[in-house]
Coordinates of C-alpha atoms and ligand atoms in Angstrom, one line a residue:
M1 CA 0.7 140.0 -33.5
S2 CA -2.8 141.2 -34.4
S3 CA -6.0 141.4 -32.4
E4 CA -7.1 137.9 -31.6
R5 CA -10.8 138.4 -32.5
E6 CA -12.8 140.4 -35.0
P7 CA -12.4 144.1 -34.3
V8 CA -15.5 145.7 -32.8
P9 CA -16.5 148.6 -35.1
H10 CA -16.5 152.1 -33.5
F11 CA -16.6 155.7 -34.7
I12 CA -12.8 156.1 -34.8
R13 CA -12.4 153.0 -36.8
N14 CA -15.0 154.3 -39.2
I15 CA -13.2 157.6 -39.6
I16 CA -10.0 155.8 -40.4
E17 CA -11.6 153.5 -42.9
D18 CA -13.1 156.6 -44.6
D19 CA -9.8 158.4 -44.6
L20 CA -8.1 155.5 -46.2
K21 CA -10.8 154.9 -48.7
S22 CA -11.0 158.6 -49.8
G23 CA -7.2 158.7 -50.1
K24 CA -6.9 161.4 -47.5
H25 CA -4.2 159.2 -46.0
Q26 CA -2.3 156.3 -47.5
S27 CA -1.6 154.8 -44.1
I28 CA -2.2 155.8 -40.5
V29 CA 0.1 156.9 -37.8
T30 CA -1.2 156.9 -34.2
R31 CA 0.7 157.5 -30.9
F32 CA 0.4 156.7 -27.3
P33 CA 1.5 159.7 -25.3
P34 CA 1.9 159.1 -21.6
E35 CA 3.4 161.5 -19.1
P36 CA 6.1 159.6 -17.2
N37 CA 4.7 160.7 -13.9
G38 CA 3.4 157.3 -12.6
Y39 CA 2.7 153.8 -13.6
L40 CA 0.1 153.0 -16.2
H41 CA -3.3 151.8 -15.2
V42 CA -6.1 149.9 -16.8
G43 CA -7.4 153.1 -18.5
H44 CA -4.1 153.5 -20.2
A45 CA -4.4 149.9 -21.3
K46 CA -7.5 150.8 -23.1
S47 CA -5.7 153.7 -24.9
I48 CA -2.7 151.5 -25.7
C49 CA -4.9 148.7 -27.2
L50 CA -6.8 151.4 -29.2
N51 CA -3.7 153.2 -30.6
F52 CA -1.5 150.2 -31.2
G53 CA -4.4 148.0 -32.2
L54 CA -5.6 150.4 -34.9
A55 CA -2.0 150.7 -36.2
L56 CA -1.8 146.9 -36.4
D57 CA -5.2 146.4 -37.9
F58 CA -4.7 149.0 -40.6
K59 CA -1.0 148.2 -41.2
G60 CA 0.0 151.6 -40.0
R61 CA 2.4 152.7 -37.3
C62 CA 2.1 153.7 -33.7
N63 CA 4.6 155.8 -31.8
L64 CA 5.3 155.8 -28.1
R65 CA 5.9 159.4 -27.0
F66 CA 6.6 160.6 -23.6
D67 CA 4.9 163.9 -22.8
D68 CA 7.8 165.1 -20.5
T69 CA 7.0 168.7 -20.1
N70 CA 6.4 168.7 -16.3
P71 CA 9.8 167.9 -14.9
E72 CA 9.1 167.9 -11.2
K73 CA 6.7 165.0 -11.4
E74 CA 8.5 162.8 -13.9
S75 CA 11.1 160.1 -13.5
E76 CA 13.2 157.6 -15.3
E77 CA 11.6 154.8 -13.3
Y78 CA 8.2 155.7 -14.6
A79 CA 9.4 156.0 -18.2
L80 CA 11.0 152.5 -18.0
S81 CA 7.9 151.0 -16.4
I82 CA 5.7 152.4 -19.1
Q83 CA 7.9 150.9 -21.9
E84 CA 7.8 147.5 -20.1
D85 CA 4.1 147.7 -19.7
V86 CA 3.4 148.4 -23.3
R87 CA 5.7 145.6 -24.4
W88 CA 4.1 143.2 -21.9
L89 CA 0.7 144.0 -23.3
G90 CA 2.0 142.7 -26.5
F91 CA 2.7 145.9 -28.5
Q92 CA 5.8 147.4 -30.0
W93 CA 6.1 151.0 -31.0
D94 CA 7.4 152.1 -34.3
G95 CA 11.2 153.0 -34.3
G96 CA 12.7 154.5 -31.1
V97 CA 10.9 156.0 -28.2
H98 CA 9.9 159.7 -28.8
W99 CA 10.0 162.4 -26.2
A100 CA 8.3 165.8 -26.3
S101 CA 11.7 167.0 -25.0
D102 CA 13.2 166.0 -28.3
Y103 CA 11.3 168.9 -29.7
F104 CA 12.2 171.6 -27.2
D105 CA 14.3 173.5 -29.7
A106 CA 11.6 173.2 -32.4
L107 CA 8.9 174.2 -29.9
Y108 CA 10.9 177.2 -28.9
G109 CA 11.3 178.1 -32.6
Y110 CA 7.6 177.9 -33.2
A111 CA 7.0 180.1 -30.2
V112 CA 9.3 182.7 -31.7
E113 CA 7.4 182.4 -35.0
L114 CA 4.1 183.1 -33.2
I115 CA 5.6 186.1 -31.5
R116 CA 6.9 187.4 -34.8
A117 CA 3.4 187.1 -36.2
G118 CA 2.0 189.1 -33.3
K119 CA 0.2 185.9 -32.1
A120 CA 2.0 185.4 -28.8
Y121 CA 3.1 187.8 -26.0
V122 CA 4.9 187.7 -22.7
C123 CA 2.6 188.4 -19.8
D124 CA 3.6 189.5 -16.3
L125 CA 0.3 189.0 -14.6
T126 CA 0.6 186.9 -11.4
P127 CA -1.3 183.6 -11.4
D128 CA -4.1 185.2 -9.3
E129 CA -4.4 188.2 -11.6
M130 CA -4.4 185.8 -14.5
R131 CA -7.3 184.0 -13.1
A132 CA -9.2 187.2 -12.4
Y133 CA -8.7 188.3 -16.0
R134 CA -9.7 185.0 -17.4
G135 CA -13.4 185.5 -16.7
T136 CA -15.8 182.6 -16.1
L137 CA -17.9 180.3 -18.1
T138 CA -20.6 183.0 -18.2
E139 CA -18.4 186.1 -18.3
P140 CA -15.8 186.9 -21.0
G141 CA -12.3 187.6 -19.9
R142 CA -10.4 190.9 -20.1
N143 CA -7.3 191.6 -22.0
S144 CA -4.1 191.5 -20.1
P145 CA -2.4 194.9 -19.8
Y146 CA 0.7 193.2 -21.4
R147 CA -1.2 192.0 -24.5
E148 CA -0.2 194.9 -26.7
R149 CA 3.6 194.6 -26.2
S150 CA 5.5 195.0 -29.4
V151 CA 6.9 192.1 -31.3
E152 CA 10.4 193.4 -30.5
E153 CA 9.8 193.6 -26.8
N154 CA 8.2 190.1 -26.7
L155 CA 11.1 188.6 -28.6
D156 CA 13.5 190.2 -26.2
L157 CA 11.6 189.2 -23.1
F158 CA 11.0 185.6 -24.3
S159 CA 14.7 185.2 -25.1
R160 CA 15.6 186.5 -21.7
M161 CA 13.0 184.1 -20.1
K162 CA 14.9 181.3 -21.8
D163 CA 18.2 182.7 -20.6
G164 CA 17.1 182.6 -17.0
E165 CA 16.8 186.3 -16.3
F166 CA 13.4 186.0 -14.6
S167 CA 12.3 184.2 -11.6
D168 CA 10.0 181.1 -11.7
G169 CA 6.4 182.0 -12.4
S170 CA 7.1 185.7 -12.9
K171 CA 6.3 185.7 -16.6
V172 CA 4.6 183.4 -19.1
L173 CA 4.3 183.4 -22.8
R174 CA 0.7 183.4 -23.9
A175 CA -1.0 182.7 -27.2
K176 CA -2.9 185.8 -28.4
I177 CA -6.3 184.4 -29.3
D178 CA -9.5 185.8 -27.9
M179 CA -10.2 186.7 -24.3
A180 CA -13.9 186.8 -25.1
S181 CA -14.0 183.3 -26.5
P182 CA -16.8 181.1 -25.0
N183 CA -14.1 178.4 -24.7
I184 CA -11.9 179.3 -21.8
N185 CA -9.0 177.3 -23.3
M186 CA -8.9 179.9 -26.1
R187 CA -8.6 182.9 -23.7
D188 CA -4.9 183.6 -24.4
P189 CA -3.7 180.3 -22.9
A190 CA -0.1 180.2 -21.5
I191 CA 2.2 178.3 -23.8
Y192 CA 5.5 178.6 -21.9
R193 CA 6.2 179.0 -18.2
I194 CA 9.4 179.6 -16.3
R195 CA 10.3 176.7 -14.0
R196 CA 13.8 175.9 -12.7
A197 CA 13.5 172.1 -12.4
H198 CA 15.8 169.4 -13.3
H199 CA 14.5 167.5 -16.3
I200 CA 15.1 163.7 -16.7
R201 CA 16.4 164.2 -20.2
T202 CA 17.5 167.8 -20.7
G203 CA 18.9 168.2 -17.2
D204 CA 19.2 171.9 -16.4
Q205 CA 19.5 173.1 -20.0
W206 CA 16.0 174.7 -19.9
V207 CA 14.4 177.0 -17.4
I208 CA 11.3 177.5 -19.5
Y209 CA 9.0 174.6 -20.4
P210 CA 6.2 174.5 -23.0
M211 CA 2.7 173.8 -21.8
Y212 CA 1.0 170.5 -22.6
D213 CA -1.6 171.8 -25.1
Y214 CA 1.0 173.7 -27.1
T215 CA 3.5 170.8 -27.0
H216 CA 1.1 168.0 -27.8
C217 CA -0.2 169.2 -31.2
I218 CA 3.2 170.2 -32.4
S219 CA 4.7 166.9 -31.3
D220 CA 1.9 165.1 -33.2
A221 CA 2.5 167.1 -36.3
L222 CA 6.3 166.7 -36.2
E223 CA 5.8 162.9 -36.0
G224 CA 3.3 162.9 -38.9
I225 CA 0.5 161.5 -36.7
T226 CA -2.7 161.2 -38.7
H227 CA -5.2 160.4 -36.0
S228 CA -4.5 161.9 -32.5
L229 CA -6.7 160.0 -30.1
C230 CA -7.3 161.2 -26.6
T231 CA -9.9 161.2 -23.9
L232 CA -13.0 163.4 -23.8
E233 CA -11.7 165.9 -21.4
F234 CA -9.6 167.2 -24.2
E235 CA -12.6 167.9 -26.5
D236 CA -12.6 171.6 -25.4
H237 CA -8.9 171.8 -26.1
R238 CA -9.2 170.8 -29.7
P239 CA -9.8 174.4 -30.9
L240 CA -6.5 175.3 -29.3
Y241 CA -4.8 172.2 -30.8
D242 CA -6.0 173.4 -34.3
W243 CA -5.2 177.0 -33.6
V244 CA -1.6 176.3 -32.8
L245 CA -1.1 174.2 -35.9
D246 CA -2.9 176.7 -38.1
N247 CA -0.7 179.5 -37.0
I248 CA 2.8 178.1 -37.4
T249 CA 4.6 176.9 -40.5
I250 CA 4.3 173.1 -40.2
P251 CA 3.4 170.8 -43.0
C252 CA 1.2 168.4 -41.2
H253 CA -2.1 168.9 -39.3
P254 CA -3.2 165.8 -37.4
R255 CA -6.8 165.5 -36.4
Q256 CA -7.7 165.0 -32.8
Y257 CA -10.6 162.6 -31.9
E258 CA -11.8 162.1 -28.4
F259 CA -13.3 159.0 -26.7
S260 CA -14.6 158.4 -23.2
R261 CA -12.3 157.4 -20.5
L262 CA -12.4 153.9 -19.0
E263 CA -13.7 153.8 -15.5
L264 CA -13.9 150.6 -13.6
Q265 CA -16.0 149.7 -10.6
Y266 CA -14.4 149.1 -7.2
T267 CA -11.2 150.8 -8.2
I268 CA -9.8 154.2 -9.3
T269 CA -8.2 155.2 -12.5
S270 CA -6.3 158.3 -11.5
K271 CA -2.5 158.3 -11.4
R272 CA -2.5 160.9 -8.7
K273 CA -4.7 158.9 -6.4
L274 CA -2.9 155.7 -7.2
N275 CA 0.3 157.5 -6.3
Q276 CA -1.2 158.4 -3.0
L277 CA -2.0 154.7 -2.2
V278 CA 1.7 153.9 -2.9
T279 CA 3.3 156.8 -1.0
E280 CA 1.0 156.3 1.9
K281 CA 1.8 152.6 1.9
R282 CA -1.8 151.5 1.7
V283 CA -0.5 149.0 -0.9
S284 CA 2.9 147.4 -1.2
G285 CA 3.8 149.4 -4.3
W286 CA 2.7 150.3 -7.8
D287 CA 2.6 146.7 -8.7
D288 CA 0.7 145.5 -5.7
P289 CA -1.7 142.9 -7.2
R290 CA -4.7 144.8 -5.9
M291 CA -3.7 147.9 -7.9
P292 CA -5.5 148.5 -11.3
T293 CA -2.1 149.3 -12.7
I294 CA -0.8 147.3 -15.6
A295 CA 2.1 146.2 -13.4
G296 CA -0.3 145.3 -10.7
M297 CA -2.6 143.3 -13.0
R298 CA 0.5 141.6 -14.4
R299 CA 1.8 140.6 -11.0
R300 CA -1.6 139.3 -10.0
G301 CA -1.6 137.0 -12.9
Y302 CA -3.9 138.7 -15.5
T303 CA -2.8 137.8 -19.0
P304 CA -2.0 140.3 -21.7
A305 CA -4.5 138.5 -24.0
G306 CA -7.2 138.8 -21.4
I307 CA -6.6 142.5 -21.0
R308 CA -6.6 143.0 -24.8
E309 CA -9.8 141.2 -25.1
F310 CA -11.3 143.4 -22.3
A311 CA -10.3 146.5 -24.3
R312 CA -11.9 145.0 -27.4
R313 CA -15.1 144.1 -25.6
I314 CA -15.7 147.4 -23.8
G315 CA -15.4 149.2 -27.2
V316 CA -14.7 152.9 -27.9
S317 CA -17.4 155.6 -27.7
K318 CA -18.1 159.0 -26.5
S319 CA -20.5 158.1 -23.7
D320 CA -19.4 157.9 -20.1
N321 CA -19.7 154.5 -18.6
V322 CA -18.4 152.7 -15.6
I323 CA -17.5 149.2 -16.5
D324 CA -18.2 146.3 -14.1
M325 CA -15.1 144.6 -12.7
S326 CA -16.7 141.3 -13.8
V327 CA -16.1 142.2 -17.4
L328 CA -12.4 142.4 -16.9
E329 CA -12.2 139.3 -14.7
G330 CA -14.4 137.4 -17.2
C331 CA -11.9 138.2 -20.0
V332 CA -8.9 137.1 -18.0
R333 CA -10.7 134.0 -16.8
E334 CA -11.8 133.0 -20.2
D335 CA -8.2 133.3 -21.6
M336 CA -6.8 131.2 -18.8
E337 CA -9.5 128.6 -19.1
T338 CA -7.9 127.3 -22.2
S339 CA -4.4 128.4 -21.9
V340 CA -3.0 127.3 -18.5
P341 CA -2.4 123.9 -16.9
R342 CA -4.6 122.6 -14.1
V343 CA -3.2 121.3 -10.8
M344 CA -4.5 120.7 -7.3
A345 CA -3.8 122.9 -4.3
V346 CA -5.3 123.2 -0.9
V347 CA -5.6 126.7 0.6
K348 CA -7.4 125.9 3.9
P349 CA -5.9 122.5 4.8
L350 CA -7.5 119.8 6.9
K351 CA -5.4 116.7 7.5
V352 CA -6.9 113.4 6.5
V353 CA -5.2 110.1 7.6
L354 CA -6.0 107.2 5.4
S355 CA -6.0 104.5 8.1
N356 CA -5.9 101.5 5.7
F357 CA -3.0 102.9 3.8
V358 CA 0.5 101.7 4.7
A359 CA 2.7 104.4 6.0
G360 CA 5.6 105.2 3.7
E361 CA 3.9 103.7 0.7
T362 CA 3.0 105.7 -2.3
L363 CA 0.6 105.0 -5.1
S364 CA 0.1 107.3 -8.0
R365 CA -1.9 107.9 -11.1
E366 CA -1.2 109.9 -14.2
A367 CA -3.4 112.9 -14.8
G368 CA -3.4 115.3 -17.7
F369 CA -2.8 119.0 -17.1
H370 CA -5.9 120.0 -19.1
P371 CA -9.0 118.0 -20.1
N372 CA -9.1 119.5 -23.6
H373 CA -5.4 120.0 -24.2
P374 CA -3.5 116.7 -24.1
E375 CA -0.5 118.6 -25.5
F376 CA -0.1 120.3 -22.1
G377 CA 1.2 116.9 -20.9
S378 CA 0.6 115.1 -17.7
R379 CA 2.1 114.3 -14.3
E380 CA 1.9 111.6 -11.7
V381 CA -0.5 112.5 -8.8
P382 CA 0.9 110.6 -5.8
I383 CA -1.1 109.5 -2.8
S384 CA 0.2 108.5 0.6
R385 CA -1.2 107.8 4.1
E386 CA -1.7 111.4 5.0
I387 CA -3.3 113.9 2.7
W388 CA -4.6 117.4 2.8
I389 CA -8.2 118.3 1.8
E390 CA -9.9 121.6 1.9
A391 CA -11.5 122.3 5.3
D392 CA -14.5 123.6 3.5
D393 CA -15.1 120.3 1.8
F394 CA -16.0 118.6 5.1
S395 CA -19.1 119.4 7.2
E396 CA -20.6 117.8 10.3
T397 CA -23.8 119.7 9.7
P398 CA -24.0 120.0 5.9
P399 CA -26.6 122.2 4.2
P400 CA -29.1 120.4 1.9
G401 CA -27.7 119.2 -1.4
W402 CA -24.2 118.8 0.1
Q403 CA -22.1 116.3 -1.9
R404 CA -18.8 116.6 -0.2
L405 CA -17.5 114.8 2.9
V406 CA -19.6 114.2 6.0
P407 CA -19.0 111.9 9.0
G408 CA -19.6 108.4 7.7
G409 CA -19.9 109.6 4.1
E410 CA -17.9 109.0 1.0
V411 CA -16.3 111.2 -1.5
R412 CA -14.0 110.8 -4.5
L413 CA -10.5 112.2 -4.4
R414 CA -10.0 113.8 -7.8
Y415 CA -7.8 111.5 -10.0
S416 CA -7.8 109.0 -7.2
Y417 CA -9.8 106.8 -4.9
V418 CA -13.0 107.0 -3.1
I419 CA -12.6 107.6 0.7
K420 CA -15.0 107.2 3.6
C421 CA -14.9 109.3 6.7
D422 CA -14.7 107.0 9.7
E423 CA -13.7 109.3 12.5
V424 CA -13.6 113.0 13.2
V425 CA -10.7 114.2 15.5
K426 CA -11.2 117.4 17.5
D427 CA -9.1 119.6 19.7
V428 CA -10.1 120.5 23.2
A429 CA -12.0 123.5 21.9
G430 CA -14.1 121.3 19.6
N431 CA -12.5 122.3 16.3
V432 CA -12.1 119.6 13.7
V433 CA -8.3 119.0 13.4
E434 CA -8.1 115.8 11.5
L435 CA -10.2 113.1 9.8
R436 CA -9.6 109.4 9.8
C437 CA -10.8 107.9 6.5
S438 CA -10.5 104.6 4.8
L439 CA -9.7 104.2 1.2
D440 CA -11.6 101.9 -1.1
T441 CA -8.9 100.2 -3.1
E442 CA -11.3 99.1 -5.8
T443 CA -12.2 102.6 -6.9
L444 CA -9.2 103.8 -8.9
G445 CA -10.6 104.8 -12.2
K446 CA -13.8 103.0 -11.7
N447 CA -17.1 103.5 -9.8
P448 CA -17.6 101.7 -6.5
Q449 CA -19.6 98.6 -6.6
G450 CA -23.3 98.9 -5.7
R451 CA -23.4 102.5 -4.6
K452 CA -23.1 106.0 -6.1
V453 CA -20.5 108.5 -4.9
K454 CA -21.3 111.9 -6.3
G455 CA -18.9 114.3 -4.8
V456 CA -15.4 114.9 -6.1
I457 CA -12.9 117.0 -4.1
H458 CA -9.4 118.2 -4.6
W459 CA -6.6 117.2 -2.3
V460 CA -2.8 116.8 -2.2
S461 CA -0.6 114.2 -0.7
A462 CA 0.9 115.5 2.6
E463 CA 4.2 113.8 2.0
H464 CA 4.6 115.1 -1.5
A465 CA 3.0 118.5 -1.6
L466 CA 4.9 121.7 -1.5
P467 CA 4.2 124.3 1.2
A468 CA 3.0 127.5 -0.5
E469 CA 2.2 131.0 0.5
I470 CA -1.0 131.8 -1.2
R471 CA -2.3 135.3 -1.5
L472 CA -6.0 135.8 -1.9
Y473 CA -7.2 139.2 -3.1
D474 CA -10.5 140.9 -2.9
R475 CA -11.5 144.2 -4.3
L476 CA -9.5 147.2 -3.1
F477 CA -12.5 149.3 -2.3
T478 CA -15.7 148.6 -0.6
V479 CA -17.9 150.7 -2.9
A480 CA -18.3 150.6 -6.6
R481 CA -17.3 154.2 -7.1
P482 CA -14.7 155.2 -4.5
D483 CA -14.0 158.5 -6.1
G484 CA -17.6 159.1 -7.3
D485 CA -18.7 161.2 -4.3
K486 CA -16.9 164.6 -4.3
T487 CA -17.7 165.1 -0.7
R488 CA -16.0 162.0 0.6
D489 CA -12.4 161.0 0.4
F490 CA -11.7 157.7 -1.4
H491 CA -9.5 156.6 1.5
E492 CA -12.7 156.0 3.5
F493 CA -13.6 153.2 1.2
I494 CA -10.3 151.2 1.2
N495 CA -11.2 147.6 1.9
P496 CA -9.2 146.5 5.0
E497 CA -9.7 142.9 3.9
S498 CA -8.5 143.1 0.4
L499 CA -5.6 140.8 1.1
S500 CA -5.4 137.5 3.0
V501 CA -2.4 135.4 3.0
V502 CA -2.8 131.7 3.8
Q503 CA -0.4 128.8 4.1
G504 CA -1.4 126.1 1.7
W505 CA -0.2 123.1 -0.1
V506 CA 0.4 122.5 -3.8
E507 CA 1.1 119.5 -5.9
S508 CA 4.8 118.9 -6.3
C509 CA 4.8 119.1 -10.1
V510 CA 4.9 122.9 -9.7
Q511 CA 8.2 122.6 -7.9
D512 CA 10.4 124.3 -10.5
S513 CA 7.9 126.7 -12.0
A514 CA 9.3 130.1 -12.9
P515 CA 8.0 133.3 -11.5
E516 CA 4.9 134.4 -13.5
T517 CA 3.7 130.9 -14.2
R518 CA -0.1 130.5 -14.2
Y519 CA -2.1 127.6 -13.1
Q520 CA -5.7 126.7 -12.5
F521 CA -5.9 125.3 -9.0
E522 CA -8.9 123.0 -9.5
R523 CA -12.1 124.2 -8.0
L524 CA -10.3 127.3 -6.5
G525 CA -9.4 129.7 -9.3
Y526 CA -6.5 130.9 -11.4
F527 CA -3.2 131.6 -9.7
C528 CA 0.1 133.0 -10.7
T529 CA 3.6 132.6 -9.1
D530 CA 4.7 135.9 -7.7
R531 CA 7.1 137.8 -10.0
H532 CA 9.3 138.9 -7.1
E533 CA 9.0 136.5 -4.2
H534 CA 8.4 133.1 -5.7
M535 CA 11.7 131.2 -5.9
P536 CA 11.7 128.0 -8.1
G537 CA 12.6 124.9 -6.0
R538 CA 12.8 126.9 -2.8
K539 CA 9.9 129.1 -2.0
W540 CA 6.5 129.0 -3.5
V541 CA 4.3 132.1 -3.6
F542 CA 1.1 132.2 -5.5
N543 CA -1.3 135.1 -6.2
R544 CA -4.9 134.4 -6.9
A545 CA -5.6 136.2 -10.2
V546 CA -9.3 135.4 -10.4
S547 CA -11.6 132.9 -8.8
L548 CA -13.3 130.3 -11.0
K549 CA -16.7 131.9 -11.0
D550 CA -17.7 135.5 -11.1
T551 CA -17.9 136.8 -7.5
W552 CA -18.4 140.4 -8.5
T553 CA -21.9 140.5 -10.1
K554 CA -23.6 139.0 -7.1
E555 CA -22.8 140.6 -3.7
T556 CA -20.7 138.4 -1.5
P557 CA -22.8 137.4 1.5
Ligands
ATP1 P1 -4.4 160.2 -15.1 O1 -5.6 161.1 -15.1 O2 -4.6 158.9 -14.5 O3 -3.2 160.9 -14.6 P2 -3.6 161.0 -17.7 O4 -4.6 161.1 -18.8 O5 -3.1 162.2 -17.1 O6 -4.1 159.9 -16.6 P3 -1.4 160.4 -19.4 O7 -0.1 159.8 -19.1 O8 -1.5 161.8 -19.9 O9 -2.3 160.1 -18.2 O10 -2.2 159.4 -20.5 C1 -1.7 158.9 -21.6 C2 -2.8 158.5 -22.5 O11 -3.7 157.6 -21.9 C3 -3.7 159.7 -22.9 O12 -3.9 159.7 -24.3 C4 -4.9 159.6 -22.1 O13 -6.0 160.2 -22.8 C5 -5.0 158.1 -22.0 N1 -5.8 157.7 -20.8 C6 -5.5 158.1 -19.5 N2 -6.5 157.6 -18.7 C7 -7.4 156.9 -19.5 C8 -8.6 156.2 -19.2 N3 -9.0 156.1 -17.9 N4 -9.2 155.6 -20.2 C9 -8.8 155.7 -21.4 N5 -7.6 156.4 -21.8 C10 -6.9 157.0 -20.8
MG2 MG1 -2.4 163.6 -18.8

């Protein structure tokens, strides 16, 4: 598979083109390096599409590598979900899955090499002392009193750290760089720490773990990565990335390039905060359809092609920007417009009795699943004496320009006859509970004689339709930037009305649809059968992926 549309040029693409043209590289190798400490979100989708997309476009390779250096927070469940998400988005990594933990022995060896060269030392400062010695953005740091330990002492201490002689946090191995560097990351950063934690892959084999910055560049180099792409917050870490590789014996020196993170309005893209929503049960799980996780978007009914197109459209740059949700929804909607069948469903049902229709009798008419795609096939749309229409398609006091049903008025039933509302039935409280209508038998597939009927509404036959649980989603937060204000907690902005569940009716042709089948419900939006709770032939559960029109750019009244 390759990107479906022309790639949008961006600075990283230009760099790669130049590197291939100049012969610096014969082919490219990229990688997507998630930490398995949560489910992936839409920001990661951007990074996946970038890394895997470039490899596809330039006929290179892209690795999937887990950055598993933080054992307390990582789990097998997360690692599996990440692999599933990458594949679902339509990508396949080169060869097997890589793990930073595959390199623990090598990383240890390079640390010993640094110590031997006098470029790393074991430091006993407490975390508080370490902070005090580090200095600030305006003040240089001070050398640790342990900085001048001899190579022999450092080798001995580091090996004893590895053997578990020291308690957690009592010592670290630090790179010996420059405590006066204007870049705080270069002020003798820790590269190994002592942590007795069970690791998902190496178990209890190690009590020391390499730090991210040290691990990442070496892992890239060991895998022969040519272009190491990451988000802008790592820009200040690049000198350290290069320092490590320049000071060990390793044949490859990948180049790191940074791009801006994706942020999306009305949602959050931080694994930590998303994890909070899950553990606090604000949502049903990581794949709750309101979540901006890949699993959530999948369950909601977003398509992989729609998400890939979104990543293409937003582009890659170094400037910070918050993308409007309508861009994502627009891409998803556009994809489904031409790729999914259309059927009728009613989400807010109002019963209509067709008084001149014989009870028990059924008429039907064939209707195609898509106006522009006859190859999608067709089904029979049955009609019987009782039908459901959308309650919102009837009004006793219609606004100007109303073309739907009114008392005494006429409307066409999509794919079927023109009906006329003869009588409005109300309950004691005055609510409309039923309409009595008559059907004009001369109007199937043709206009009524001598009058114009403009309105067309969707409907389903009560006798034939399937009862369905329909889940309608709204934005998860009430403000565009729920984590944009540092003084207020994002919980304050959770939208209490982000989910409404209604009991509706759907055409019976969806009877056996598998989980994760998408439809357009005419005039309502795009829906997808639920991955977990929808049971073909028995229980019908639909999630609304997106409405038919953009409801995000204009404020909902
Ligand atoms: P979070 O801040 O949500 O925990 P992270 O950066 O810690 O995300 P990782 O698992 O380390 O998560 O990310 C894997 C890759 O995805 C990294 O290369 C990272 O730069 C990229 N990435 C993460 N978030 C975004 C984002 N919002 N936009 C673009 N790329 C992202
Ligand atoms: Mg990270």
